[in-house]
Amino acid sequence: MANVIKLRKGLDINLKGKAQNKELSVAFGDEYALVPDDFAGVTPKLAVHEGDTVKVGDALFVNKACPDVRFASPVSGQVTAIVRGDRRKVLCVKVKADATQQFVDFGKKDVNSLDAETVKKSLLEAGLFGYINQLPYAVSTTPDTMPKAIFVSALRDKPLAGDFEIELRGNESAFQAGLSALSKIAKVYLGIGIKQSASALLDAKDVEINVFDGPCPAGNVDVQINHISPVNKGEVVWTVDPSAVIFFGRLFLDGKVDLRKKIAVAGSEVNEPGYAEVLVGTPIKNILSGNLKTQKHVRIINGNPLTGKKASLDDYLGANVSEVTVIPEGDDVNELLGWIAPRTNQFSVSRTYFSWLFGKKKEYDLDARIKGGERHMIMSGEYDKVFPMDIYAGYLVKAIIAGDIDRQEALGIYEVSPEDFALAEFVDSSKLPLQQIVRDGLNILRKENA
């Protein structure tokens, strides 16, 4: 029987525009792109030049710190552009897709007959190993790390997040094969939600299943790690997005790289919220084509509203996101009386507005405004109300800002990633960019310990 873990801290934000259980049609794009910044901690070294021809599974770039970790092209075709930014930083590698896709044949493998080294080698050769992340530091891992465990969370509970059970349909065999392959490396913990009922999750083999019951961020893999097997200094755990588990399973079952996934297209500014099957690196303009209420005064987000990145129609689907969301920007809003008004359509954690009288089922059409400027940090305990980890979030943020590495270690920085502070950032009356602060702190700590 699965272990049920009840969480009481957190916050569910009920936004308008949730993806409905219907298929959206997305045209196959002319050009796709892989973005190195989608893989935290990776400094890219190019493996191709403009004009080169690649197949699906050929490496576009490698991790400079560990060249064995390659990153596979999602499509076959010609490399049309290597886009660079300041100091010649590689921003993305663009590939013009062939009409008929060509795949590198990596050979089908029986997962049950493989050992840990063969699984690692297969993922490295296929350019998929970089989809595995690690704690500490919340970065893309390398094969020289020895994880004490591997964690997969199939529960997506952030605002407007896609339902993984919908993505799982038709991919059950690949998901199980991916889990079985990872279990050859270390013990695998699969976290699911109390309301999830797919047999591929409830009856998954070669894993320990833990059921989480509680508000967002119960689906955060770091929260699950904190309640099952906390990370101590000197220890490493791997985390894998469930979409990547399917990628791994397809590699072993079909012998080729297949980066298709079903994402949620959601938000109050989307005409028909639903699900679309797309490739990693798909142009966002293809995903949202004909499905936007307006292109003015909207915020397009590559990901969900809490942790996603601001994007435009000219950007490409991130490698590790499970939704594209569109909400109002709010730059055209002029409110009479401001906060003095009752604001029955505005969401407030502290019950400042009368909207709380309508209960938890009321949907809100929130925009992207911060509604206030950065100010002094007030130690009111507001982070702790939405932070279901055995960590003093406010004190940890202060230690990061102060640059006190010893204090950060004592307060549990090895157990967190930026997304764990997304809700704290949402409720923060000081308007601090907590996710960026934590990311900067982790980067500094990683350099110190290198």
PDB file of C-alpha atoms in Angstrom, residues 83-298:
ATOM      1  CA  VAL A  83      21.974  32.827 -31.936  1.00  0.00           C
ATOM      2  CA  ARG A  84      24.381  34.524 -29.554  1.00  0.00           C
ATOM      3  CA  GLY A  85      23.939  37.195 -26.915  1.00  0.00           C
ATOM      4  CA  ASP A  86      26.280  39.276 -24.807  1.00  0.00           C
ATOM      5  CA  ARG A  87      29.864  38.004 -24.633  1.00  0.00           C
ATOM      6  CA  ARG A  88      28.980  35.522 -27.386  1.00  0.00           C
ATOM      7  CA  LYS A  89      26.769  33.483 -25.068  1.00  0.00           C
ATOM      8  CA  VAL A  90      24.849  30.832 -27.031  1.00  0.00           C
ATOM      9  CA  LEU A  91      21.151  31.661 -26.704  1.00  0.00           C
ATOM     10  CA  CYS A  92      19.762  28.946 -28.960  1.00  0.00           C
ATOM     11  CA  VAL A  93      20.517  26.661 -31.893  1.00  0.00           C
ATOM     12  CA  LYS A  94      17.910  26.732 -34.677  1.00  0.00           C
ATOM     13  CA  VAL A  95      17.227  23.852 -37.050  1.00  0.00           C
ATOM     14  CA  LYS A  96      15.109  24.056 -40.197  1.00  0.00           C
ATOM     15  CA  ALA A  97      13.060  20.866 -40.124  1.00  0.00           C
ATOM     16  CA  ASP A  98      12.960  18.377 -43.005  1.00  0.00           C
ATOM     17  CA  ALA A  99       9.589  17.414 -44.448  1.00  0.00           C
ATOM     18  CA  THR A 100      10.440  13.790 -43.677  1.00  0.00           C
ATOM     19  CA  GLN A 101      12.181  13.288 -40.366  1.00  0.00           C
ATOM     20  CA  GLN A 102      15.349  11.197 -40.108  1.00  0.00           C
ATOM     21  CA  PHE A 103      16.299   9.519 -36.826  1.00  0.00           C
ATOM     22  CA  VAL A 104      19.573   8.254 -35.428  1.00  0.00           C
ATOM     23  CA  ASP A 105      19.122   4.553 -34.655  1.00  0.00           C
ATOM     24  CA  PHE A 106      20.387   3.853 -31.143  1.00  0.00           C
ATOM     25  CA  GLY A 107      18.974   0.327 -31.105  1.00  0.00           C
ATOM     26  CA  LYS A 108      16.118  -1.111 -29.081  1.00  0.00           C
ATOM     27  CA  LYS A 109      17.049  -2.465 -25.656  1.00  0.00           C
ATOM     28  CA  ASP A 110      15.414  -4.728 -23.098  1.00  0.00           C
ATOM     29  CA  VAL A 111      15.399  -2.569 -19.962  1.00  0.00           C
ATOM     30  CA  ASN A 112      15.232  -5.565 -17.635  1.00  0.00           C
ATOM     31  CA  SER A 113      18.576  -6.871 -18.932  1.00  0.00           C
ATOM     32  CA  LEU A 114      20.471  -3.587 -18.523  1.00  0.00           C
ATOM     33  CA  ASP A 115      22.747  -2.494 -15.722  1.00  0.00           C
ATOM     34  CA  ALA A 116      23.336   1.018 -14.364  1.00  0.00           C
ATOM     35  CA  GLU A 117      26.326   1.826 -16.565  1.00  0.00           C
ATOM     36  CA  THR A 118      24.550   0.713 -19.738  1.00  0.00           C
ATOM     37  CA  VAL A 119      21.539   2.893 -18.895  1.00  0.00           C
ATOM     38  CA  LYS A 120      23.779   5.911 -18.311  1.00  0.00           C
ATOM     39  CA  LYS A 121      25.742   5.255 -21.493  1.00  0.00           C
ATOM     40  CA  SER A 122      22.552   4.940 -23.548  1.00  0.00           C
ATOM     41  CA  LEU A 123      21.149   8.222 -22.231  1.00  0.00           C
ATOM     42  CA  LEU A 124      24.466   9.986 -22.817  1.00  0.00           C
ATOM     43  CA  GLU A 125      24.786   8.738 -26.406  1.00  0.00           C
ATOM     44  CA  ALA A 126      21.222   9.792 -27.216  1.00  0.00           C
ATOM     45  CA  GLY A 127      21.631  13.291 -25.779  1.00  0.00           C
ATOM     46  CA  LEU A 128      18.990  12.776 -23.081  1.00  0.00           C
ATOM     47  CA  PHE A 129      21.084  12.561 -19.907  1.00  0.00           C
ATOM     48  CA  GLY A 130      20.952  16.361 -19.495  1.00  0.00           C
ATOM     49  CA  TYR A 131      17.231  16.117 -18.716  1.00  0.00           C
ATOM     50  CA  ILE A 132      18.173  14.688 -15.308  1.00  0.00           C
ATOM     51  CA  ASN A 133      18.566  17.316 -12.586  1.00  0.00           C
ATOM     52  CA  GLN A 134      20.139  17.059  -9.176  1.00  0.00           C
ATOM     53  CA  LEU A 135      20.007  18.389  -5.662  1.00  0.00           C
ATOM     54  CA  PRO A 136      22.019  20.132  -4.334  1.00  0.00           C
ATOM     55  CA  TYR A 137      22.225  23.236  -6.573  1.00  0.00           C
ATOM     56  CA  ALA A 138      19.138  22.367  -8.714  1.00  0.00           C
ATOM     57  CA  VAL A 139      21.153  21.963 -11.920  1.00  0.00           C
ATOM     58  CA  SER A 140      21.416  19.490 -14.774  1.00  0.00           C
ATOM     59  CA  THR A 141      23.487  16.621 -13.422  1.00  0.00           C
ATOM     60  CA  THR A 142      26.552  14.801 -14.734  1.00  0.00           C
ATOM     61  CA  PRO A 143      27.243  11.039 -14.847  1.00  0.00           C
ATOM     62  CA  ASP A 144      30.018  11.211 -12.244  1.00  0.00           C
ATOM     63  CA  THR A 145      27.543  12.037  -9.474  1.00  0.00           C
ATOM     64  CA  MET A 146      26.341   9.095  -7.399  1.00  0.00           C
ATOM     65  CA  PRO A 147      22.692   9.623  -6.360  1.00  0.00           C
ATOM     66  CA  LYS A 148      21.361   8.090  -3.186  1.00  0.00           C
ATOM     67  CA  ALA A 149      17.904   8.108  -4.819  1.00  0.00           C
ATOM     68  CA  ILE A 150      15.984   9.325  -7.862  1.00  0.00           C
ATOM     69  CA  PHE A 151      12.709  11.225  -7.480  1.00  0.00           C
ATOM     70  CA  VAL A 152       9.921  11.651 -10.027  1.00  0.00           C
ATOM     71  CA  SER A 153       6.825  13.732  -9.291  1.00  0.00           C
ATOM     72  CA  ALA A 154       3.809  13.019 -11.482  1.00  0.00           C
ATOM     73  CA  LEU A 155       1.712  15.610  -9.627  1.00  0.00           C
ATOM     74  CA  ARG A 156       1.429  19.011 -11.289  1.00  0.00           C
ATOM     75  CA  ASP A 157      -0.529  21.384  -9.065  1.00  0.00           C
ATOM     76  CA  LYS A 158       0.706  24.868  -9.913  1.00  0.00           C
ATOM     77  CA  PRO A 159      -1.806  27.386 -11.324  1.00  0.00           C
ATOM     78  CA  LEU A 160      -2.890  26.426 -14.868  1.00  0.00           C
ATOM     79  CA  ALA A 161      -0.521  23.440 -14.874  1.00  0.00           C
ATOM     80  CA  GLY A 162      -1.208  20.543 -17.202  1.00  0.00           C
ATOM     81  CA  ASP A 163      -2.590  17.246 -15.933  1.00  0.00           C
ATOM     82  CA  PHE A 164       0.098  14.592 -16.335  1.00  0.00           C
ATOM     83  CA  GLU A 165      -2.515  11.849 -16.528  1.00  0.00           C
ATOM     84  CA  ILE A 166      -3.643  13.312 -19.859  1.00  0.00           C
ATOM     85  CA  GLU A 167      -0.067  13.333 -21.140  1.00  0.00           C
ATOM     86  CA  LEU A 168       0.364   9.769 -19.909  1.00  0.00           C
ATOM     87  CA  ARG A 169      -2.416   8.349 -22.091  1.00  0.00           C
ATOM     88  CA  GLY A 170      -0.866   6.281 -24.854  1.00  0.00           C
ATOM     89  CA  ASN A 171       2.578   6.556 -23.221  1.00  0.00           C
ATOM     90  CA  GLU A 172       2.089   4.110 -20.355  1.00  0.00           C
ATOM     91  CA  SER A 173       4.626   1.580 -21.667  1.00  0.00           C
ATOM     92  CA  ALA A 174       7.274   4.234 -22.272  1.00  0.00           C
ATOM     93  CA  PHE A 175       6.723   5.709 -18.801  1.00  0.00           C
ATOM     94  CA  GLN A 176       7.157   2.322 -17.126  1.00  0.00           C
ATOM     95  CA  ALA A 177      10.238   1.558 -19.234  1.00  0.00           C
ATOM     96  CA  GLY A 178      11.749   4.896 -18.206  1.00  0.00           C
ATOM     97  CA  LEU A 179      11.094   4.219 -14.525  1.00  0.00           C
ATOM     98  CA  SER A 180      12.543   0.711 -14.776  1.00  0.00           C
ATOM     99  CA  ALA A 181      15.666   2.059 -16.493  1.00  0.00           C
ATOM    100  CA  LEU A 182      16.213   4.671 -13.783  1.00  0.00           C
ATOM    101  CA  SER A 183      15.738   2.019 -11.092  1.00  0.00           C
ATOM    102  CA  LYS A 184      18.889   0.309 -12.385  1.00  0.00           C
ATOM    103  CA  ILE A 185      20.876   3.356 -11.232  1.00  0.00           C
ATOM    104  CA  ALA A 186      19.330   4.001  -7.810  1.00  0.00           C
ATOM    105  CA  LYS A 187      16.104   3.579  -5.862  1.00  0.00           C
ATOM    106  CA  VAL A 188      13.267   5.493  -7.539  1.00  0.00           C
ATOM    107  CA  TYR A 189      10.542   7.304  -5.622  1.00  0.00           C
ATOM    108  CA  LEU A 190       7.384   8.175  -7.571  1.00  0.00           C
ATOM    109  CA  GLY A 191       5.208  10.924  -6.097  1.00  0.00           C
ATOM    110  CA  ILE A 192       1.563  11.132  -7.138  1.00  0.00           C
ATOM    111  CA  GLY A 193      -1.497  13.103  -6.043  1.00  0.00           C
ATOM    112  CA  ILE A 194      -4.363  11.832  -3.894  1.00  0.00           C
ATOM    113  CA  LYS A 195      -6.824  12.380  -6.787  1.00  0.00           C
ATOM    114  CA  GLN A 196      -4.755  10.684  -9.481  1.00  0.00           C
ATOM    115  CA  SER A 197      -6.156   7.331 -10.570  1.00  0.00           C
ATOM    116  CA  ALA A 198      -4.235   6.209 -13.688  1.00  0.00           C
ATOM    117  CA  SER A 199      -3.202   2.578 -13.327  1.00  0.00           C
ATOM    118  CA  ALA A 200       0.203   3.381 -14.853  1.00  0.00           C
ATOM    119  CA  LEU A 201       0.841   5.515 -11.751  1.00  0.00           C
ATOM    120  CA  LEU A 202      -0.895   3.482  -9.055  1.00  0.00           C
ATOM    121  CA  ASP A 203       0.558   0.182 -10.280  1.00  0.00           C
ATOM    122  CA  ALA A 204       3.979   1.419 -11.397  1.00  0.00           C
ATOM    123  CA  LYS A 205       6.726  -1.184 -10.950  1.00  0.00           C
ATOM    124  CA  ASP A 206      10.333  -0.871  -9.760  1.00  0.00           C
ATOM    125  CA  VAL A 207       9.502   2.250  -7.718  1.00  0.00           C
ATOM    126  CA  GLU A 208       8.314   3.240  -4.265  1.00  0.00           C
ATOM    127  CA  ILE A 209       5.027   5.134  -4.604  1.00  0.00           C
ATOM    128  CA  ASN A 210       4.179   8.003  -2.246  1.00  0.00           C
ATOM    129  CA  VAL A 211       0.814   9.763  -2.367  1.00  0.00           C
ATOM    130  CA  PHE A 212       0.695  13.466  -1.506  1.00  0.00           C
ATOM    131  CA  ASP A 213      -2.464  15.118  -0.229  1.00  0.00           C
ATOM    132  CA  GLY A 214      -2.400  18.873   0.137  1.00  0.00           C
ATOM    133  CA  PRO A 215      -2.341  22.224  -1.624  1.00  0.00           C
ATOM    134  CA  CYS A 216       0.299  23.516  -4.039  1.00  0.00           C
ATOM    135  CA  PRO A 217       3.307  23.023  -3.890  1.00  0.00           C
ATOM    136  CA  ALA A 218       2.732  19.386  -2.896  1.00  0.00           C
ATOM    137  CA  GLY A 219       3.720  18.487  -6.465  1.00  0.00           C
ATOM    138  CA  ASN A 220       7.162  20.081  -6.192  1.00  0.00           C
ATOM    139  CA  VAL A 221       9.686  17.282  -6.262  1.00  0.00           C
ATOM    140  CA  ASP A 222      11.856  19.050  -3.659  1.00  0.00           C
ATOM    141  CA  VAL A 223       8.923  19.161  -1.225  1.00  0.00           C
ATOM    142  CA  GLN A 224       8.489  15.435  -1.707  1.00  0.00           C
ATOM    143  CA  ILE A 225      12.196  14.817  -1.161  1.00  0.00           C
ATOM    144  CA  ASN A 226      12.063  16.863   2.046  1.00  0.00           C
ATOM    145  CA  HIS A 227       9.328  14.619   3.438  1.00  0.00           C
ATOM    146  CA  ILE A 228      10.807  11.302   2.290  1.00  0.00           C
ATOM    147  CA  SER A 229      14.601  11.498   2.204  1.00  0.00           C
ATOM    148  CA  PRO A 230      16.056  14.972   2.936  1.00  0.00           C
ATOM    149  CA  VAL A 231      19.347  15.903   1.300  1.00  0.00           C
ATOM    150  CA  ASN A 232      22.279  16.375   3.661  1.00  0.00           C
ATOM    151  CA  LYS A 233      25.602  17.987   2.830  1.00  0.00           C
ATOM    152  CA  GLY A 234      27.662  15.614   0.696  1.00  0.00           C
ATOM    153  CA  GLU A 235      24.620  13.728  -0.609  1.00  0.00           C
ATOM    154  CA  VAL A 236      23.133  13.894  -4.104  1.00  0.00           C
ATOM    155  CA  VAL A 237      19.669  13.018  -5.362  1.00  0.00           C
ATOM    156  CA  TRP A 238      18.500  13.097  -8.951  1.00  0.00           C
ATOM    157  CA  THR A 239      15.147  14.489 -10.025  1.00  0.00           C
ATOM    158  CA  VAL A 240      13.464  13.732 -13.339  1.00  0.00           C
ATOM    159  CA  ASP A 241      10.403  15.381 -14.857  1.00  0.00           C
ATOM    160  CA  PRO A 242       7.780  12.751 -15.803  1.00  0.00           C
ATOM    161  CA  SER A 243       7.874  13.936 -19.437  1.00  0.00           C
ATOM    162  CA  ALA A 244      11.585  13.130 -19.521  1.00  0.00           C
ATOM    163  CA  VAL A 245      10.855   9.672 -18.086  1.00  0.00           C
ATOM    164  CA  ILE A 246       8.696   9.078 -21.170  1.00  0.00           C
ATOM    165  CA  PHE A 247      11.551  10.307 -23.404  1.00  0.00           C
ATOM    166  CA  PHE A 248      13.857   7.770 -21.745  1.00  0.00           C
ATOM    167  CA  GLY A 249      11.346   4.951 -22.146  1.00  0.00           C
ATOM    168  CA  ARG A 250      10.850   5.667 -25.851  1.00  0.00           C
ATOM    169  CA  LEU A 251      14.608   5.529 -26.358  1.00  0.00           C
ATOM    170  CA  PHE A 252      14.822   1.981 -24.965  1.00  0.00           C
ATOM    171  CA  LEU A 253      11.583   0.725 -26.538  1.00  0.00           C
ATOM    172  CA  ASP A 254      11.987   2.291 -30.010  1.00  0.00           C
ATOM    173  CA  GLY A 255      15.727   2.875 -30.249  1.00  0.00           C
ATOM    174  CA  LYS A 256      15.353   6.539 -31.168  1.00  0.00           C
ATOM    175  CA  VAL A 257      14.997   9.974 -29.616  1.00  0.00           C
ATOM    176  CA  ASP A 258      11.390  11.170 -29.588  1.00  0.00           C
ATOM    177  CA  LEU A 259      10.862  14.501 -27.811  1.00  0.00           C
ATOM    178  CA  ARG A 260       7.107  14.742 -28.319  1.00  0.00           C
ATOM    179  CA  LYS A 261       5.042  15.700 -25.306  1.00  0.00           C
ATOM    180  CA  LYS A 262       1.516  16.858 -24.593  1.00  0.00           C
ATOM    181  CA  ILE A 263       1.421  20.320 -23.043  1.00  0.00           C
ATOM    182  CA  ALA A 264      -1.380  22.445 -21.634  1.00  0.00           C
ATOM    183  CA  VAL A 265      -2.269  25.637 -23.519  1.00  0.00           C
ATOM    184  CA  ALA A 266      -4.022  27.678 -20.870  1.00  0.00           C
ATOM    185  CA  GLY A 267      -4.817  31.099 -19.486  1.00  0.00           C
ATOM    186  CA  SER A 268      -7.666  33.591 -19.526  1.00  0.00           C
ATOM    187  CA  GLU A 269      -6.394  35.149 -22.787  1.00  0.00           C
ATOM    188  CA  VAL A 270      -6.591  31.831 -24.678  1.00  0.00           C
ATOM    189  CA  ASN A 271      -9.738  31.236 -26.726  1.00  0.00           C
ATOM    190  CA  GLU A 272      -9.784  27.445 -26.359  1.00  0.00           C
ATOM    191  CA  PRO A 273      -7.672  26.146 -23.479  1.00  0.00           C
ATOM    192  CA  GLY A 274      -6.676  22.562 -24.125  1.00  0.00           C
ATOM    193  CA  TYR A 275      -3.801  20.167 -24.767  1.00  0.00           C
ATOM    194  CA  ALA A 276      -1.449  20.084 -27.740  1.00  0.00           C
ATOM    195  CA  GLU A 277       1.086  17.431 -28.714  1.00  0.00           C
ATOM    196  CA  VAL A 278       4.283  19.222 -29.679  1.00  0.00           C
ATOM    197  CA  LEU A 279       8.045  18.744 -29.814  1.00  0.00           C
ATOM    198  CA  VAL A 280      10.579  20.357 -27.519  1.00  0.00           C
ATOM    199  CA  GLY A 281      11.642  23.570 -29.237  1.00  0.00           C
ATOM    200  CA  THR A 282       8.362  24.126 -31.111  1.00  0.00           C
ATOM    201  CA  PRO A 283       7.795  27.802 -32.061  1.00  0.00           C
ATOM    202  CA  ILE A 284       5.353  29.357 -29.596  1.00  0.00           C
ATOM    203  CA  LYS A 285       3.650  31.163 -32.470  1.00  0.00           C
ATOM    204  CA  ASN A 286       2.656  27.740 -33.840  1.00  0.00           C
ATOM    205  CA  ILE A 287       1.262  26.645 -30.483  1.00  0.00           C
ATOM    206  CA  LEU A 288      -0.838  29.799 -30.035  1.00  0.00           C
ATOM    207  CA  SER A 289      -1.744  30.381 -33.675  1.00  0.00           C
ATOM    208  CA  GLY A 290      -5.383  31.469 -33.944  1.00  0.00           C
ATOM    209  CA  ASN A 291      -5.984  30.792 -30.252  1.00  0.00           C
ATOM    210  CA  LEU A 292      -5.293  34.191 -28.684  1.00  0.00           C
ATOM    211  CA  LYS A 293      -8.093  36.587 -27.787  1.00  0.00           C
ATOM    212  CA  THR A 294      -5.722  39.469 -28.489  1.00  0.00           C
ATOM    213  CA  GLN A 295      -2.008  40.033 -28.976  1.00  0.00           C
ATOM    214  CA  LYS A 296      -2.007  43.329 -27.093  1.00  0.00           C
ATOM    215  CA  HIS A 297      -1.511  43.770 -23.352  1.00  0.00           C
ATOM    216  CA  VAL A 298      -0.970  40.054 -22.716  1.00  0.00           C
TER     217      VAL A 298
END
